[in-house]
């Protein structure tokens, strides 16, 4: 079992930056690939970014590529999402997830956090 807790969400103006954190606990959390997903009101949950368990590779959605950076610190059991140049369309609940497959498909992730709200005003 893996437990995930997100933090760092908030309200900010367009163009600003925010760093989300995801704290992992449980058995062998460092062996899992991890990802960030988001869900805006009335929309399906969408992929944002993912990172290999050993940080060998990262993946991003086209909408955040070049603005967001995913990283992890296995010694601290933490994953981060640095979000720069935020836009109103980035407003959503952001979730971290862990799984055995490194994909963009939410269905491949087994463990999920409760989410943290990010609101970007214009």
Coordinates of C-alpha atoms in Angstrom, one line a residue, residues 2-118:
X2 CA 1.1 3.5 -0.8
X3 CA -0.4 6.7 0.6
X4 CA -0.1 10.0 -1.2
X5 CA -0.8 13.5 0.1
X6 CA -0.6 16.5 -2.1
X7 CA 0.1 20.1 -0.8
X8 CA 1.0 23.5 -2.2
X9 CA -2.1 24.5 -4.0
X10 CA -3.5 27.9 -3.8
X11 CA -5.0 31.0 -5.6
X12 CA -2.7 33.2 -7.7
X13 CA -2.8 35.4 -10.7
X14 CA -1.9 34.5 -14.2
X15 CA 1.8 34.5 -14.9
X16 CA 2.7 33.4 -11.4
X17 CA 4.4 30.2 -10.2
X18 CA 3.6 27.5 -7.7
X19 CA 5.2 24.3 -6.5
X20 CA 3.1 21.3 -5.7
X21 CA 4.4 18.6 -3.4
X22 CA 3.3 15.0 -3.1
X23 CA 4.4 13.1 0.0
X24 CA 4.5 9.3 -0.3
X25 CA 4.4 6.8 2.5
X26 CA 4.1 3.0 2.6
X27 CA 6.0 0.2 1.2
X28 CA 8.8 0.8 -1.3
X29 CA 7.4 4.0 -2.6
X30 CA 10.6 4.8 -4.5
X31 CA 9.9 1.7 -6.7
X32 CA 6.8 3.3 -8.2
X33 CA 6.6 5.6 -11.2
X34 CA 4.6 8.7 -10.4
X35 CA 2.5 11.2 -12.2
X36 CA 0.5 14.3 -11.9
X37 CA -3.0 14.6 -13.2
X38 CA -5.6 17.4 -13.0
X39 CA -9.3 17.7 -13.2
X40 CA -11.2 21.0 -13.9
X41 CA -14.9 21.4 -13.2
X42 CA -17.0 19.6 -15.8
X43 CA -14.0 18.0 -17.4
X44 CA -12.4 14.6 -17.3
X45 CA -9.2 14.0 -15.4
X46 CA -6.2 14.7 -17.6
X47 CA -2.6 13.8 -17.6
X48 CA -0.1 16.5 -16.7
X49 CA 3.3 15.0 -16.1
X50 CA 5.0 11.7 -15.1
X51 CA 8.4 10.6 -13.9
X52 CA 10.3 7.4 -13.8
X53 CA 10.9 5.9 -10.4
X54 CA 14.7 6.6 -10.8
X55 CA 14.1 10.0 -12.5
X56 CA 15.5 8.5 -15.8
X57 CA 12.7 10.0 -17.8
X58 CA 9.9 12.5 -17.6
X59 CA 6.8 13.1 -19.7
X60 CA 4.5 16.1 -20.1
X61 CA 1.3 17.0 -21.7
X62 CA 1.6 19.4 -24.6
X63 CA -0.4 22.0 -22.7
X64 CA 2.2 22.2 -19.9
X65 CA 5.4 21.4 -21.7
X66 CA 8.0 24.1 -21.2
X67 CA 6.1 25.6 -18.2
X68 CA 5.9 22.7 -15.7
X69 CA 8.7 20.6 -14.3
X70 CA 8.2 17.3 -12.5
X71 CA 10.9 16.0 -10.1
X72 CA 11.2 13.6 -7.2
X73 CA 13.4 13.0 -4.3
X74 CA 13.3 9.3 -3.3
X75 CA 15.3 9.8 -0.2
X76 CA 12.5 12.1 1.1
X77 CA 9.7 10.1 -0.6
X78 CA 8.6 13.3 -2.3
X79 CA 7.5 14.3 -5.8
X80 CA 7.2 17.9 -7.0
X81 CA 5.5 19.8 -9.7
X82 CA 7.0 23.2 -10.4
X83 CA 4.5 25.3 -12.3
X84 CA 5.6 28.5 -14.0
X85 CA 3.8 31.0 -16.3
X86 CA 0.4 29.8 -15.0
X87 CA -2.7 30.4 -17.0
X88 CA -6.4 30.5 -16.0
X89 CA -6.9 27.3 -17.9
X90 CA -4.5 25.6 -15.5
X91 CA -7.2 25.9 -12.8
X92 CA -8.0 22.5 -11.5
X93 CA -7.6 20.0 -8.7
X94 CA -4.2 18.5 -9.1
X95 CA -3.7 14.8 -8.1
X96 CA -0.5 12.8 -7.7
X97 CA -0.5 9.1 -8.5
X98 CA 1.8 6.1 -8.3
X99 CA 1.9 3.0 -10.4
X100 CA 4.0 0.2 -11.8
X101 CA 3.8 1.5 -15.4
X102 CA 5.1 4.8 -16.6
X103 CA 2.2 6.0 -18.8
X104 CA -0.1 9.0 -19.5
X105 CA -3.1 6.8 -18.8
X106 CA -4.8 7.4 -15.4
X107 CA -6.0 3.8 -15.4
X108 CA -2.4 2.6 -15.1
X109 CA -1.9 4.3 -11.8
X110 CA -2.9 2.4 -8.7
X111 CA -2.6 4.9 -5.9
X112 CA -4.0 8.4 -5.7
X113 CA -3.8 11.3 -3.4
X114 CA -6.8 13.4 -2.4
X115 CA -5.9 16.4 -4.6
X116 CA -5.0 20.0 -4.1
X117 CA -6.8 22.9 -5.6
X118 CA -5.0 25.3 -7.9

